[in-house]
Short mmCIF file of C-alpha atoms in Angstrom, two decimals:
data_model
loop_
_atom_site.label_atom_id
_atom_site.label_comp_id
_atom_site.label_asym_id
_atom_site.label_seq_id
_atom_site.Cartn_x
_atom_site.Cartn_y
_atom_site.Cartn_z
CA GLU A 1 1.22 9.98 11.20
CA THR A 2 2.46 6.50 10.40
CA GLY A 3 6.21 7.03 11.33
CA VAL A 4 7.34 6.94 7.79
CA THR A 5 8.27 10.17 6.11
CA GLN A 6 8.97 10.84 2.61
CA THR A 7 10.31 13.80 0.59
CA PRO A 8 9.67 15.56 -1.56
CA ARG A 9 6.02 15.38 -1.46
CA HIS A 10 5.85 16.72 -5.20
CA LEU A 11 8.26 16.30 -7.82
CA VAL A 12 8.17 17.59 -11.38
CA MET A 13 11.14 16.69 -13.59
CA GLY A 14 12.11 16.54 -17.19
CA MET A 15 13.09 13.36 -18.99
CA THR A 16 17.07 14.52 -18.83
CA ASN A 17 16.82 15.35 -15.09
CA LYS A 18 18.21 13.32 -12.10
CA LYS A 19 16.57 13.44 -8.92
CA SER A 20 16.33 11.51 -5.79
CA LEU A 21 13.53 10.49 -3.45
CA LYS A 22 13.85 10.01 0.23
CA CYS A 23 12.26 7.92 2.83
CA GLU A 24 12.96 7.77 6.49
CA GLN A 25 11.25 5.50 9.13
CA HIS A 26 10.93 6.24 12.74
CA LEU A 27 9.50 2.58 13.76
CA GLY A 28 12.74 0.56 14.32
CA HIS A 29 11.72 -1.60 11.68
CA ASN A 30 14.24 -3.69 9.56
CA ALA A 31 12.56 -3.99 6.12
CA MET A 32 12.03 -1.11 3.70
CA TYR A 33 10.08 -1.01 0.39
CA TRP A 34 9.49 1.23 -2.71
CA TYR A 35 6.12 0.84 -4.45
CA LYS A 36 4.61 2.61 -7.44
CA GLN A 37 1.10 3.46 -7.57
CA SER A 38 -0.64 4.56 -11.00
CA ALA A 39 -4.27 5.45 -11.28
CA LYS A 40 -6.75 2.61 -10.95
CA LYS A 41 -4.02 -0.15 -10.72
CA PRO A 42 -2.70 -2.11 -7.77
CA LEU A 43 0.38 -1.09 -5.81
CA GLU A 44 3.30 -2.31 -7.80
CA LEU A 45 6.29 -3.52 -5.59
CA MET A 46 9.54 -2.36 -6.79
CA PHE A 47 12.22 -3.08 -4.39
CA VAL A 48 12.56 -4.64 -1.01
CA TYR A 49 15.41 -3.98 1.34
CA ASN A 50 15.62 -6.21 4.50
CA PHE A 51 18.56 -5.30 7.04
CA LYS A 52 19.80 -2.78 4.38
CA GLU A 53 20.36 -5.87 2.12
CA GLN A 54 18.37 -5.76 -1.37
CA THR A 55 16.14 -8.81 -1.39
CA GLU A 56 13.73 -8.01 -4.13
CA ASN A 57 13.89 -6.24 -7.53
CA ASN A 58 10.80 -6.69 -9.39
CA SER A 59 12.10 -6.24 -12.81
CA VAL A 60 12.32 -2.47 -12.43
CA PRO A 61 14.11 -0.45 -15.20
CA SER A 62 17.66 0.73 -14.53
CA ARG A 63 16.60 4.27 -14.72
CA PHE A 64 15.42 3.59 -11.04
CA SER A 65 18.10 3.14 -8.72
CA PRO A 66 17.64 2.19 -5.05
CA GLU A 67 19.81 2.91 -2.04
CA CYS A 68 19.50 1.73 1.62
CA PRO A 69 22.38 3.17 3.72
CA ASN A 70 20.72 2.02 6.89
CA SER A 71 17.65 0.37 8.15
CA SER A 72 16.01 3.91 8.75
CA HIS A 73 16.71 5.43 5.34
CA LEU A 74 15.86 4.44 1.81
CA PHE A 75 16.46 6.55 -1.45
CA LEU A 76 15.26 6.15 -4.83
CA HIS A 77 17.56 7.77 -7.42
CA LEU A 78 15.84 8.81 -10.66
CA HIS A 79 17.33 9.48 -14.05
CA THR A 80 16.29 9.70 -17.62
CA LEU A 81 12.83 8.85 -16.77
CA GLN A 82 9.75 8.49 -19.25
CA PRO A 83 6.39 10.30 -18.86
CA GLU A 84 4.80 6.86 -18.14
CA ASP A 85 6.84 6.95 -14.87
CA SER A 86 4.64 9.55 -13.65
CA ALA A 87 2.94 8.18 -10.67
CA LEU A 88 2.79 8.13 -6.65
CA TYR A 89 5.81 6.54 -5.44
CA LEU A 90 5.19 5.14 -1.96
CA CYS A 91 7.84 3.97 0.71
CA ALA A 92 6.76 1.34 3.38
CA SER A 93 8.42 -0.36 6.32
CA SER A 94 7.74 -3.54 8.09
CA GLN A 95 9.42 -5.08 11.28
CA GLY A 96 10.64 -8.11 9.51
CA ASP A 97 10.34 -9.60 6.10
CA ALA A 98 7.56 -8.87 3.43
CA THR A 99 5.09 -11.10 5.14
CA ASP A 100 4.79 -8.45 8.09
CA THR A 101 2.24 -5.56 8.30
CA GLN A 102 3.58 -2.96 6.17
CA TYR A 103 3.28 0.88 7.17
CA PHE A 104 3.25 3.43 4.40
CA GLY A 105 4.62 6.99 4.02
CA PRO A 106 2.57 9.79 2.42
CA GLY A 107 4.25 9.30 -0.98
CA THR A 108 5.99 11.42 -3.50
CA ARG A 109 3.71 12.67 -6.45
CA LEU A 110 6.17 12.46 -9.51
CA THR A 111 5.39 14.10 -12.71
CA VAL A 112 7.68 13.56 -15.68
CA LEU A 113 7.49 15.96 -18.32
CA GLY B 1 -16.77 -5.67 -4.93
CA GLU B 2 -13.12 -5.25 -5.13
CA SER B 3 -10.86 -8.05 -5.79
CA VAL B 4 -7.10 -8.49 -6.25
CA GLY B 5 -7.73 -8.36 -9.89
CA LEU B 6 -10.88 -6.71 -10.32
CA HIS B 7 -12.72 -3.92 -8.53
CA LEU B 8 -15.95 -2.01 -7.85
CA PRO B 9 -14.64 1.45 -8.37
CA THR B 10 -17.14 3.41 -6.07
CA LEU B 11 -19.60 3.13 -3.28
CA SER B 12 -21.72 5.84 -2.02
CA VAL B 13 -23.32 5.62 1.46
CA GLN B 14 -25.56 7.96 3.48
CA GLU B 15 -23.72 9.44 6.61
CA GLY B 16 -24.81 7.00 9.56
CA ASP B 17 -25.38 4.05 7.54
CA ASN B 18 -23.10 1.03 7.49
CA SER B 19 -20.85 0.44 4.77
CA ILE B 20 -19.68 -2.90 3.45
CA ILE B 21 -16.61 -3.24 1.04
CA ASN B 22 -15.65 -6.32 -0.63
CA CYS B 23 -12.55 -7.95 -1.80
CA ALA B 24 -12.11 -11.51 -3.60
CA TYR B 25 -8.65 -12.87 -3.57
CA SER B 26 -7.56 -15.66 -5.96
CA ASN B 27 -4.82 -17.65 -3.92
CA SER B 28 -6.13 -20.21 -1.52
CA ALA B 29 -2.78 -20.18 0.18
CA SER B 30 -2.98 -16.59 1.20
CA ASP B 31 -2.95 -16.50 5.09
CA TYR B 32 -2.82 -12.98 6.00
CA PHE B 33 -5.09 -10.03 5.06
CA ILE B 34 -4.92 -6.50 5.68
CA TRP B 35 -7.27 -3.47 4.93
CA TYR B 36 -5.93 -0.14 3.99
CA LYS B 37 -7.53 3.15 3.81
CA GLN B 38 -6.14 5.85 1.38
CA GLU B 39 -7.28 9.44 1.54
CA SER B 40 -6.79 11.88 -1.18
CA GLY B 41 -3.04 13.01 -1.21
CA LYS B 42 -2.00 10.47 1.45
CA GLY B 43 -0.29 7.13 1.83
CA PRO B 44 -2.36 3.93 2.60
CA GLN B 45 -3.03 3.81 6.22
CA PHE B 46 -3.52 0.44 8.00
CA ILE B 47 -6.99 -0.33 9.48
CA ILE B 48 -7.20 -3.92 10.32
CA ASP B 49 -5.63 -7.19 9.47
CA ILE B 50 -6.91 -10.77 9.87
CA ARG B 51 -5.14 -14.04 9.70
CA SER B 52 -6.69 -17.19 8.16
CA ASN B 53 -7.05 -18.94 11.37
CA MET B 54 -9.92 -16.74 11.99
CA ASP B 55 -13.26 -15.54 10.17
CA LYS B 56 -14.03 -12.38 11.92
CA ARG B 57 -12.13 -9.75 13.76
CA GLN B 58 -13.30 -6.45 15.09
CA GLY B 59 -11.77 -2.94 15.53
CA GLN B 60 -13.29 0.38 16.38
CA ARG B 61 -16.23 0.68 14.08
CA VAL B 62 -14.71 -1.68 11.54
CA THR B 63 -15.17 -5.50 11.25
CA VAL B 64 -13.40 -7.70 8.73
CA LEU B 65 -14.78 -10.96 7.78
CA LEU B 66 -13.05 -13.77 6.02
CA ASN B 67 -14.82 -16.63 4.04
CA LYS B 68 -11.98 -18.89 3.01
CA THR B 69 -14.24 -21.28 1.31
CA VAL B 70 -15.16 -18.71 -1.32
CA LYS B 71 -12.04 -16.56 -1.00
CA HIS B 72 -13.80 -13.53 0.14
CA LEU B 73 -12.91 -10.95 2.39
CA SER B 74 -14.98 -7.94 3.46
CA LEU B 75 -14.83 -4.61 5.51
CA GLN B 76 -17.56 -3.39 7.22
CA ILE B 77 -17.88 0.00 8.66
CA ALA B 78 -20.49 0.95 11.13
CA ALA B 79 -22.11 4.37 11.31
CA THR B 80 -20.32 5.73 8.14
CA GLN B 81 -18.92 9.22 8.82
CA PRO B 82 -17.59 11.89 6.16
CA GLY B 83 -14.15 11.29 7.57
CA ASP B 84 -14.37 7.62 6.16
CA SER B 85 -14.55 8.84 2.56
CA ALA B 86 -11.44 7.14 0.89
CA VAL B 87 -10.22 4.48 -1.18
CA TYR B 88 -10.06 1.25 0.66
CA PHE B 89 -8.05 -1.67 -0.57
CA CYS B 90 -7.26 -4.98 0.58
CA ALA B 91 -4.02 -6.76 0.53
CA GLU B 92 -3.31 -10.80 0.71
CA ASN B 93 -0.14 -12.48 1.59
CA ILE B 94 1.17 -15.79 0.66
CA PRO B 95 3.50 -17.24 3.19
CA GLY B 96 7.09 -16.54 2.24
CA ASN B 97 5.94 -14.17 -0.61
CA GLN B 98 5.15 -10.44 -1.03
CA PHE B 99 1.69 -8.77 -0.39
CA TYR B 100 -0.63 -8.42 -3.18
CA PHE B 101 -2.74 -5.38 -3.36
CA GLY B 102 -6.31 -4.72 -4.87
CA THR B 103 -7.26 -1.70 -6.93
CA GLY B 104 -9.42 -0.18 -4.30
CA THR B 105 -13.08 0.82 -3.88
CA SER B 106 -13.79 4.68 -3.62
CA LEU B 107 -16.00 5.21 -0.58
CA THR B 108 -18.01 8.53 -0.54
CA VAL B 109 -20.26 9.52 2.24
CA ILE B 110 -23.07 11.64 1.78
CA PRO B 111 -23.70 13.95 4.58
#
């Protein structure tokens, strides 16, 4: 195990639902990330938090809303998603900033109906 | 081979043989590289990394080679085992910037 946990592992939601993804890291890291992984595409960075402050938002639609209450926890709040948002959502953490080695959680497989 | 942009989707090797997975990167300013392994249903797992001041680094059964002249990175797996079957992708980092990931190469080990 990498020390990064994510829940739930699988999520099916309708386009009008509101749900949240949770990530927790037990590595004492200061930076956390959300990535989207779609089939046969490179990982897409969505959000970066460093010491609980958001330092990166890669032009992500507002239907995705991150929250980082402390350096160990990261949430991704979802509402009114589209079917094309179906993907594997990965959380990662690193010791320092985005140039440090990142360690990933197992991901949440999201399906939007 | 794989690149941060293009990829060779699949590679099949016989159990016990050596595997070589390639990655071409585009930015000559990249100074840090990581290879990740992603098994089905799991998140990417760190395998080995290398900085641009090195051209070779060895781990347990894995070796990463870096050729900065042609912007090429490779991962060599010795004595490939069924448990090595996974998608492997490289990541490059430009100083002060985020990581950029390749699309991955799917390695299948034939028993």
